[in-house]
CSV table of C-alpha atoms and ligand atoms in Angstrom, one decimal:
chain,number,residue,atom,x,y,z
A,19,MET,CA,83.9,84.1,109.8
A,20,LEU,CA,84.5,87.8,109.9
A,21,PHE,CA,88.1,89.1,109.5
A,22,ASP,CA,89.9,92.1,108.3
A,23,SER,CA,91.8,91.8,105.1
A,24,LYS,CA,95.4,92.9,105.5
A,25,LEU,CA,95.3,94.1,101.8
A,26,PRO,CA,91.8,95.3,101.3
A,27,ASP,CA,92.5,97.3,98.3
A,28,VAL,CA,94.6,94.7,96.5
A,29,GLY,CA,93.0,92.8,93.6
A,30,THR,CA,94.1,90.5,91.0
A,31,THR,CA,97.2,92.0,89.1
A,32,ILE,CA,96.6,93.8,85.8
A,33,PHE,CA,98.7,91.2,84.1
A,34,THR,CA,96.4,88.3,85.3
A,35,VAL,CA,93.3,90.1,84.5
A,36,MET,CA,94.3,91.0,81.1
A,37,SER,CA,95.6,87.5,80.3
A,38,ARG,CA,92.4,85.9,81.5
A,39,ARG,CA,90.3,88.3,79.5
A,40,ALA,CA,92.6,87.6,76.4
A,41,LEU,CA,91.5,84.0,76.9
A,42,ASP,CA,87.8,84.8,77.3
A,43,GLU,CA,87.8,87.2,74.2
A,44,GLY,CA,90.0,84.8,72.1
A,45,ALA,CA,92.4,87.8,71.9
A,46,LEU,CA,96.0,87.9,70.9
A,47,ASN,CA,98.0,88.5,74.2
A,48,ILE,CA,100.9,90.7,73.9
A,49,GLY,CA,100.2,92.2,77.3
A,50,GLN,CA,101.7,89.9,79.9
A,51,GLY,CA,105.5,89.4,79.9
A,52,PHE,CA,106.2,85.8,78.9
A,53,PRO,CA,107.8,84.4,75.7
A,54,ASP,CA,105.6,82.4,73.5
A,55,TYR,CA,108.5,80.6,71.9
A,56,PRO,CA,110.3,77.4,73.4
A,57,ILE,CA,113.3,77.4,75.6
A,58,ASP,CA,116.6,76.2,74.3
A,59,PRO,CA,116.0,72.4,74.0
A,60,ARG,CA,119.5,71.9,75.6
A,61,LEU,CA,118.1,73.5,78.7
A,62,ALA,CA,115.0,71.2,78.6
A,63,ASP,CA,117.5,68.2,78.2
A,64,ALA,CA,119.4,69.2,81.2
A,65,LEU,CA,116.2,69.2,83.3
A,66,VAL,CA,115.3,65.7,82.2
A,67,ALA,CA,118.8,64.5,82.9
A,68,ALA,CA,118.7,66.1,86.4
A,69,ILE,CA,115.5,64.3,87.2
A,70,GLY,CA,116.8,61.1,85.8
A,71,GLU,CA,119.9,61.2,87.9
A,72,GLY,CA,117.7,61.6,91.1
A,73,ARG,CA,118.1,65.2,91.8
A,74,ASN,CA,114.6,65.1,93.3
A,75,GLN,CA,114.9,65.9,97.1
A,76,TYR,CA,115.1,69.1,98.9
A,77,ALA,CA,117.9,71.4,97.7
A,78,PRO,CA,120.0,73.3,100.3
A,79,MET,CA,118.2,76.3,101.6
A,80,GLU,CA,120.6,78.9,100.1
A,81,GLY,CA,120.5,77.1,96.7
A,82,VAL,CA,122.4,74.2,95.1
A,83,VAL,CA,126.3,74.9,95.4
A,84,GLU,CA,126.9,74.3,91.7
A,85,LEU,CA,124.4,76.9,90.7
A,86,ARG,CA,125.6,79.6,93.2
A,87,GLU,CA,129.2,79.0,91.8
A,88,ARG,CA,127.8,79.4,88.3
A,89,ILE,CA,126.1,82.6,89.2
A,90,SER,CA,129.3,83.9,90.8
A,91,LEU,CA,131.1,83.1,87.5
A,92,LYS,CA,128.4,84.8,85.6
A,93,LEU,CA,128.7,87.9,87.7
A,94,LYS,CA,132.5,88.0,87.1
A,95,ALA,CA,131.9,87.7,83.4
A,96,SER,CA,129.1,90.4,83.4
A,97,TYR,CA,130.6,92.9,85.8
A,98,GLU,CA,134.0,92.0,86.7
A,99,LEU,CA,132.7,91.3,90.3
A,100,ASP,CA,134.0,88.9,92.8
A,101,ILE,CA,131.0,87.6,94.7
A,102,ASP,CA,131.2,84.9,97.4
A,103,PRO,CA,128.7,82.1,96.2
A,104,HIS,CA,128.5,80.9,99.8
A,105,ALA,CA,127.8,84.0,101.7
A,106,GLU,CA,126.3,86.4,99.2
A,107,ILE,CA,124.2,84.6,96.7
A,108,THR,CA,120.8,83.1,97.6
A,109,VAL,CA,118.5,81.1,95.0
A,110,THR,CA,115.0,82.1,95.3
A,111,CYS,CA,111.5,81.3,93.7
A,112,GLY,CA,111.9,83.7,90.9
A,113,GLY,CA,112.9,87.5,91.3
A,114,THR,CA,109.5,87.9,93.0
A,115,GLU,CA,110.6,85.9,96.1
A,116,ALA,CA,113.9,87.7,96.4
A,117,LEU,CA,112.0,91.0,96.3
A,118,TYR,CA,109.7,89.8,99.1
A,119,ASP,CA,112.3,88.5,101.3
A,120,ALA,CA,114.5,91.5,100.9
A,121,ILE,CA,111.6,93.7,101.9
A,122,GLN,CA,110.6,91.6,104.9
A,123,ALA,CA,114.3,91.6,105.9
A,124,VAL,CA,114.7,95.4,106.3
A,125,VAL,CA,111.2,97.0,106.6
A,126,GLY,CA,109.5,97.0,109.9
A,127,PRO,CA,106.3,98.5,111.3
A,128,GLY,CA,106.2,102.2,110.6
A,129,ASP,CA,109.1,102.2,108.2
A,130,GLU,CA,109.0,103.9,104.8
A,131,ALA,CA,110.1,102.4,101.5
A,132,VAL,CA,110.7,104.7,98.5
A,133,ILE,CA,109.4,103.4,95.2
A,134,PHE,CA,109.2,105.0,91.7
A,135,ASP,CA,106.1,105.0,89.7
A,136,PRO,CA,105.2,103.4,87.4
A,137,ALA,CA,106.1,100.8,89.8
A,138,TYR,CA,106.2,96.9,89.3
A,139,ASP,CA,103.4,95.8,91.4
A,140,ALA,CA,105.0,93.3,93.7
A,141,TYR,CA,106.7,96.1,95.7
A,142,GLU,CA,103.9,97.8,97.6
A,143,PRO,CA,102.0,94.8,98.9
A,144,ALA,CA,105.3,93.4,100.3
A,145,VAL,CA,106.1,96.7,102.0
A,146,ARG,CA,102.8,96.8,103.6
A,147,LEU,CA,102.7,93.2,104.8
A,148,ALA,CA,106.0,94.0,106.6
A,149,GLY,CA,103.9,96.9,108.4
A,150,GLY,CA,105.7,99.7,106.4
A,151,ARG,CA,104.3,102.2,104.0
A,152,CYS,CA,105.5,103.2,100.4
A,153,VAL,CA,106.4,106.6,99.5
A,154,ARG,CA,105.6,106.6,95.8
A,155,ILE,CA,107.6,109.1,93.6
A,156,ALA,CA,106.1,109.4,90.0
A,157,LEU,CA,108.4,109.5,87.0
A,158,ALA,CA,107.0,111.6,84.1
A,159,PRO,CA,106.4,110.1,80.8
A,160,PRO,CA,107.8,109.9,78.1
A,161,ALA,CA,111.4,110.0,79.5
A,162,PHE,CA,110.7,108.7,83.0
A,163,ARG,CA,113.8,110.2,84.4
A,164,PHE,CA,114.7,110.3,88.2
A,165,ASP,CA,114.5,113.7,90.0
A,166,TRP,CA,117.0,113.1,92.8
A,167,ASP,CA,116.2,116.4,94.5
A,168,GLU,CA,112.6,115.3,94.9
A,169,VAL,CA,113.8,112.1,96.3
A,170,ARG,CA,115.9,113.8,98.8
A,171,HIS,CA,112.9,116.0,99.9
A,172,ARG,CA,110.8,112.8,100.3
A,173,LEU,CA,113.2,110.9,102.5
A,174,SER,CA,112.3,110.9,106.2
A,175,GLY,CA,113.9,109.6,109.6
A,176,ARG,CA,111.7,106.6,108.9
A,177,THR,CA,112.9,105.8,105.4
A,178,ARG,CA,114.6,102.3,105.5
A,179,LEU,CA,114.5,101.2,101.8
A,180,ILE,CA,114.8,102.7,98.3
A,181,ILE,CA,113.7,100.3,95.6
A,182,ILE,CA,114.8,100.9,92.1
A,183,ASN,CA,114.2,98.9,89.1
A,184,SER,CA,116.6,99.2,86.0
A,185,PRO,CA,115.9,98.5,83.2
A,186,GLN,CA,112.5,99.5,84.4
A,187,ASN,CA,109.2,97.7,83.7
A,188,PRO,CA,106.9,99.1,82.5
A,189,SER,CA,108.6,102.5,81.5
A,190,CYS,CA,111.5,100.7,79.5
A,191,SER,CA,113.8,103.3,80.8
A,192,VAL,CA,117.2,102.6,82.4
A,193,ALA,CA,119.2,104.1,85.3
A,194,THR,CA,122.7,105.5,84.4
A,195,ARG,CA,125.9,105.3,86.4
A,196,GLU,CA,125.2,109.1,87.3
A,197,ASP,CA,121.7,108.0,88.6
A,198,LEU,CA,123.5,105.5,90.9
A,199,ASP,CA,126.0,108.1,92.1
A,200,ALA,CA,123.2,110.5,92.9
A,201,LEU,CA,121.3,107.5,94.9
A,202,ALA,CA,124.6,106.7,96.7
A,203,ALA,CA,125.0,110.4,97.7
A,204,LEU,CA,121.5,110.3,99.1
A,205,VAL,CA,121.8,107.4,101.2
A,206,ARG,CA,125.3,108.1,102.5
A,207,ASP,CA,125.2,108.4,106.2
A,208,ARG,CA,121.5,107.2,106.3
A,209,PRO,CA,120.3,103.8,107.6
A,210,ILE,CA,118.8,103.1,104.2
A,211,SER,CA,119.2,100.0,102.2
A,212,VAL,CA,118.7,99.7,98.5
A,213,LEU,CA,116.8,96.9,96.7
A,214,ALA,CA,117.7,96.8,93.0
A,215,ASP,CA,115.5,94.9,90.8
A,216,GLU,CA,117.7,94.1,87.9
A,217,VAL,CA,115.7,91.2,86.4
A,218,TYR,CA,116.2,92.7,82.9
A,219,GLU,CA,120.0,93.2,83.4
A,220,HIS,CA,120.8,91.7,79.9
A,221,VAL,CA,118.2,93.6,77.9
A,222,LEU,CA,119.6,97.0,77.1
A,223,TYR,CA,119.4,98.6,73.6
A,224,ASP,CA,121.4,100.6,71.2
A,225,GLY,CA,124.8,99.9,72.8
A,226,ARG,CA,123.8,100.9,76.5
A,227,ARG,CA,125.4,98.9,79.3
A,228,HIS,CA,123.7,97.8,82.5
A,229,ALA,CA,124.6,100.0,85.6
A,230,SER,CA,124.4,97.4,88.3
A,231,VAL,CA,124.3,98.5,92.0
A,232,LEU,CA,126.8,95.6,92.5
A,233,ALA,CA,129.3,97.3,90.4
A,234,HIS,CA,128.9,100.6,92.3
A,235,PRO,CA,131.3,100.2,95.4
A,236,GLU,CA,129.4,102.4,97.6
A,237,LEU,CA,125.9,101.0,96.8
A,238,ARG,CA,127.0,97.5,96.8
A,239,GLU,CA,127.6,97.4,100.6
A,240,ARG,CA,123.9,98.3,101.3
A,241,SER,CA,122.2,96.7,98.3
A,242,PHE,CA,120.0,93.7,97.5
A,243,ALA,CA,120.3,92.9,93.8
A,244,VAL,CA,117.6,90.8,92.3
A,245,PHE,CA,118.0,88.6,89.2
A,246,SER,CA,115.8,86.1,87.4
A,247,PHE,CA,116.6,83.2,85.1
A,248,GLY,CA,112.9,83.4,84.0
A,249,LYS,CA,114.0,86.5,82.1
A,250,THR,CA,117.6,85.3,81.2
A,251,LEU,CA,116.7,81.9,79.9
A,252,HIS,CA,113.3,82.7,78.7
A,253,ALA,CA,111.8,80.3,81.3
A,254,THR,CA,109.4,82.3,83.3
A,255,GLY,CA,107.6,79.3,84.4
A,256,TRP,CA,110.6,77.7,86.1
A,257,ARG,CA,110.4,80.4,88.8
A,258,VAL,CA,114.1,80.5,89.6
A,259,GLY,CA,115.7,83.7,90.5
A,260,TYR,CA,118.5,84.8,92.9
A,261,CYS,CA,119.5,87.7,95.2
A,262,VAL,CA,123.0,88.9,95.6
A,263,ALA,CA,123.8,91.0,98.7
A,264,PRO,CA,126.6,91.4,101.2
A,265,ALA,CA,126.9,88.7,103.8
A,266,PRO,CA,125.2,90.7,106.7
A,267,LEU,CA,122.2,91.5,104.3
A,268,THR,CA,122.2,88.0,102.9
A,269,ARG,CA,122.0,86.5,106.4
A,270,GLU,CA,118.8,88.7,107.1
A,271,LEU,CA,117.4,87.7,103.8
A,272,ARG,CA,117.9,84.0,104.3
A,273,LYS,CA,116.1,84.1,107.7
A,274,VAL,CA,113.0,85.0,105.7
A,275,HIS,CA,113.7,82.8,102.7
A,276,GLN,CA,114.1,79.9,105.1
A,277,PHE,CA,110.5,80.0,106.2
A,278,ASN,CA,109.0,81.3,103.0
A,279,THR,CA,109.9,78.8,100.3
A,280,PHE,CA,112.8,77.2,102.3
A,281,SER,CA,114.4,76.1,99.1
A,282,ILE,CA,113.9,76.0,95.3
A,283,ALA,CA,113.1,73.0,93.0
A,284,SER,CA,116.2,70.9,93.0
A,285,PRO,CA,116.2,69.6,89.4
A,286,LEU,CA,115.8,73.0,88.0
A,287,GLN,CA,118.7,74.3,89.8
A,288,TYR,CA,120.9,71.5,88.7
A,289,ALA,CA,119.7,71.9,85.0
A,290,ILE,CA,120.5,75.6,85.0
A,291,ALA,CA,123.9,75.0,86.6
A,292,ARG,CA,124.8,72.3,84.0
A,293,TYR,CA,123.5,74.4,81.1
A,294,LEU,CA,125.4,77.4,82.1
A,295,SER,CA,128.5,75.5,82.6
A,296,ALA,CA,128.2,73.8,79.1
A,297,TYR,CA,127.1,77.1,77.5
A,298,PRO,CA,128.6,80.0,79.8
A,299,GLU,CA,127.6,82.6,77.3
A,300,ALA,CA,123.9,81.6,76.7
A,301,TRP,CA,122.8,84.9,77.8
A,302,THR,CA,125.1,87.2,76.0
A,303,GLY,CA,123.1,87.6,72.8
A,304,LEU,CA,119.9,88.7,74.7
A,305,SER,CA,120.0,92.5,73.9
A,306,ALA,CA,120.5,91.9,70.1
A,307,PHE,CA,117.8,89.2,70.2
A,308,PHE,CA,115.2,91.6,71.8
A,309,GLN,CA,116.4,94.6,70.0
A,310,ALA,CA,115.5,93.0,66.6
A,311,LYS,CA,112.0,92.2,68.0
A,312,ARG,CA,111.7,95.8,69.4
A,313,ASP,CA,112.7,97.1,65.9
A,314,LEU,CA,110.3,94.8,64.0
A,315,LEU,CA,107.3,95.8,66.2
A,316,ALA,CA,108.3,99.4,66.4
A,317,GLY,CA,108.9,99.6,62.6
A,318,ARG,CA,105.5,98.2,61.8
A,319,LEU,CA,103.8,100.5,64.1
A,320,ARG,CA,105.5,103.8,63.4
A,321,GLY,CA,103.1,106.2,61.6
A,322,SER,CA,100.0,104.0,62.5
A,323,GLY,CA,98.7,106.0,65.4
A,324,PHE,CA,100.1,103.6,67.9
A,325,GLU,CA,103.6,105.7,68.1
A,326,PRO,CA,106.5,103.6,69.6
A,327,VAL,CA,108.1,105.5,72.6
A,328,PRO,CA,111.8,105.0,72.4
A,329,ALA,CA,112.6,102.0,74.7
A,330,ALA,CA,116.1,101.7,76.3
A,331,GLY,CA,115.7,98.4,77.9
A,332,THR,CA,113.3,95.4,79.1
A,333,TYR,CA,111.3,93.1,76.8
A,334,PHE,CA,108.5,95.7,76.5
A,335,GLN,CA,107.6,98.6,74.1
A,336,LEU,CA,105.4,101.4,75.0
A,337,VAL,CA,103.2,102.8,72.4
A,338,ASP,CA,101.3,106.2,72.6
A,339,TYR,CA,97.8,106.0,71.1
A,340,GLY,CA,97.1,109.9,71.8
A,341,ALA,CA,96.8,110.7,68.0
A,342,LEU,CA,93.9,108.2,67.8
A,343,SER,CA,91.9,108.8,71.1
A,344,GLY,CA,91.8,110.6,74.2
A,345,ASP,CA,90.3,107.8,76.2
A,346,GLY,CA,91.9,106.7,79.5
A,347,ASP,CA,94.3,103.9,79.0
A,348,VAL,CA,92.3,101.4,81.0
A,349,ASN,CA,89.3,102.0,78.8
A,350,PHE,CA,91.3,102.1,75.7
A,351,ALA,CA,93.0,98.8,76.4
A,352,ASP,CA,89.4,97.4,77.2
A,353,ARG,CA,88.3,98.7,73.7
A,354,LEU,CA,91.3,97.0,72.0
A,355,LEU,CA,90.6,93.7,73.7
A,356,LYS,CA,86.9,93.7,72.5
A,357,GLU,CA,87.1,95.4,69.3
A,358,ALA,CA,90.6,94.5,67.9
A,359,LYS,CA,91.0,91.2,69.9
A,360,ILE,CA,94.4,92.3,71.2
A,361,ALA,CA,95.4,92.3,75.0
A,362,THR,CA,97.8,95.1,76.0
A,363,ILE,CA,98.8,96.5,79.5
A,364,PRO,CA,97.6,100.1,80.5
A,365,LEU,CA,100.2,102.1,82.4
A,366,SER,CA,98.0,104.0,84.8
A,367,PRO,CA,97.6,100.9,87.2
A,368,PHE,CA,101.3,101.3,88.0
A,369,TYR,CA,101.0,104.7,89.4
A,370,ALA,CA,99.4,105.8,92.8
A,371,ALA,CA,98.4,109.1,91.1
A,372,PRO,CA,98.7,108.6,87.3
A,373,PRO,CA,99.7,111.5,85.2
A,374,ALA,CA,97.8,112.4,82.0
A,375,MET,CA,98.9,109.9,79.4
A,376,THR,CA,97.9,107.7,76.6
A,377,LEU,CA,100.4,104.9,76.9
A,378,LEU,CA,100.0,101.0,76.6
A,379,ARG,CA,102.7,98.4,77.2
A,380,LEU,CA,103.3,95.7,74.6
A,381,CYS,CA,105.5,92.6,75.3
A,382,ILE,CA,108.1,91.9,72.6
A,383,ALA,CA,109.1,88.5,74.0
A,384,LYS,CA,107.0,86.9,71.3
A,385,LYS,CA,107.7,85.0,68.0
A,386,ASP,CA,108.1,87.3,65.0
A,387,ASP,CA,104.8,86.0,63.6
A,388,THR,CA,103.0,87.0,66.8
A,389,LEU,CA,104.5,90.6,66.8
A,390,GLU,CA,103.6,90.9,63.1
A,391,ALA,CA,100.0,89.7,63.7
A,392,ALA,CA,99.7,92.0,66.7
A,393,ALA,CA,101.0,95.0,64.6
A,394,ASP,CA,98.6,94.2,61.7
A,395,ARG,CA,95.6,94.1,64.2
A,396,LEU,CA,96.7,97.4,65.8
A,397,CYS,CA,97.2,99.1,62.4
A,398,ALA,CA,93.8,97.8,61.2
A,399,PHE,CA,92.2,99.1,64.4
A,400,ALA,CA,93.9,102.6,64.0
A,401,ALA,CA,92.8,102.8,60.5
A,402,ARG,CA,89.2,102.1,61.6
A,403,LEU,CA,89.5,104.9,64.3
A,404,LYS,CA,90.9,107.3,61.7
A,405,ARG,CA,88.0,106.6,59.3
A,406,ALA,CA,85.3,107.0,61.9
B,241,LIG,C1,110.4,94.4,87.0
B,241,LIG,C2,110.1,93.0,87.4
B,241,LIG,N1,110.6,92.5,88.6
B,241,LIG,C3,110.5,91.3,88.9
B,241,LIG,C4,109.8,90.4,88.1
B,241,LIG,C5,109.5,89.0,88.7
B,241,LIG,O1,110.4,88.2,88.1
B,241,LIG,P1,110.2,86.6,88.3
B,241,LIG,O2,109.2,86.1,87.2
B,241,LIG,O3,111.5,85.9,88.2
B,241,LIG,O4,109.6,86.3,89.6
B,241,LIG,C6,109.3,90.8,87.0
B,241,LIG,C7,108.5,90.0,86.1
B,241,LIG,O5,107.9,90.3,85.2
B,241,LIG,C8,109.6,92.0,86.6
B,241,LIG,O6,109.1,92.7,85.4
């Protein structure tokens, strides 16, 4: 049967492509963002217990009450916020579903959504499936700072959504409170919602503090904030995330969620609720945990030709291979896979119009042994290139 694809130019994501190729090539995969170490065994025990107790039927559409109450307490502890667990929190299938639902809730045919490149790849297809169009604004490496004047110029009467991601994957940059003030000034008196992808909220380095839209009174009333237990509990395969938004926005988001996934795996929700109730501060050491990994990898690579770019947050580290080669990043990542047996993620696929750059993204959510082995392979490859 002949039919028109709704997303003719969308292929398999760069993450899946590189992970598959890593398997084919027998390469070490420090490309895709997932931990290679186990979850806390107490979290695993909580899941077994929830299943044993019979928590195996449909969960409520909005999410299990115990979990939403725990999330509310966690938001209080993190940001001193009072969030209504019943009207303002929805449990979703990872952060990904929350992003999709929020976009479908507010973007309609002909509408525009502003996104910042290098942009996480889930945003644009969701905007297009809603009938909208993305206005893509490039952040320039290596600092990847926002230019709010440019953003103002790119707004139109059709702009309905601005999507920000902080800490940002893949640039490892973070938005400041001043960025949020500038954003608030831009959307004031305009019918524009904000979608804040804050899945790396607990991974900021060198003493930085996360500036959440929820803690910005003006932005809070027009924002969806998206979070992920995949990142916070090192359990990306559990696919549990949540969206926090004021009641009117939450009502609209739930209309989409209800007919998208309906509800999220019940025992997983009970397990997370129990675990957070027993260990309410399970997530507080995340920045230190990942900062040690960042420093381990960056320390081993410095001076090798894979120069670490200062990382402010996320569980990634960018490296600049410009001293070794002028190849484009997709080609260079390909060579690394084949010749050094190591999978990395090139940055240009995250841009609509990539700037000239020689950057690769490495994931630091790996065992120290994995990071050391990766650094050894990269250093050996760099040494071979320098000799050639
Ligand atoms: C910036 C960003 N947003 C959203 C997600 C999706 O989160 P989840 O795995 O909870 O769906 C990811 C996952 O890598 C991410 O990096």
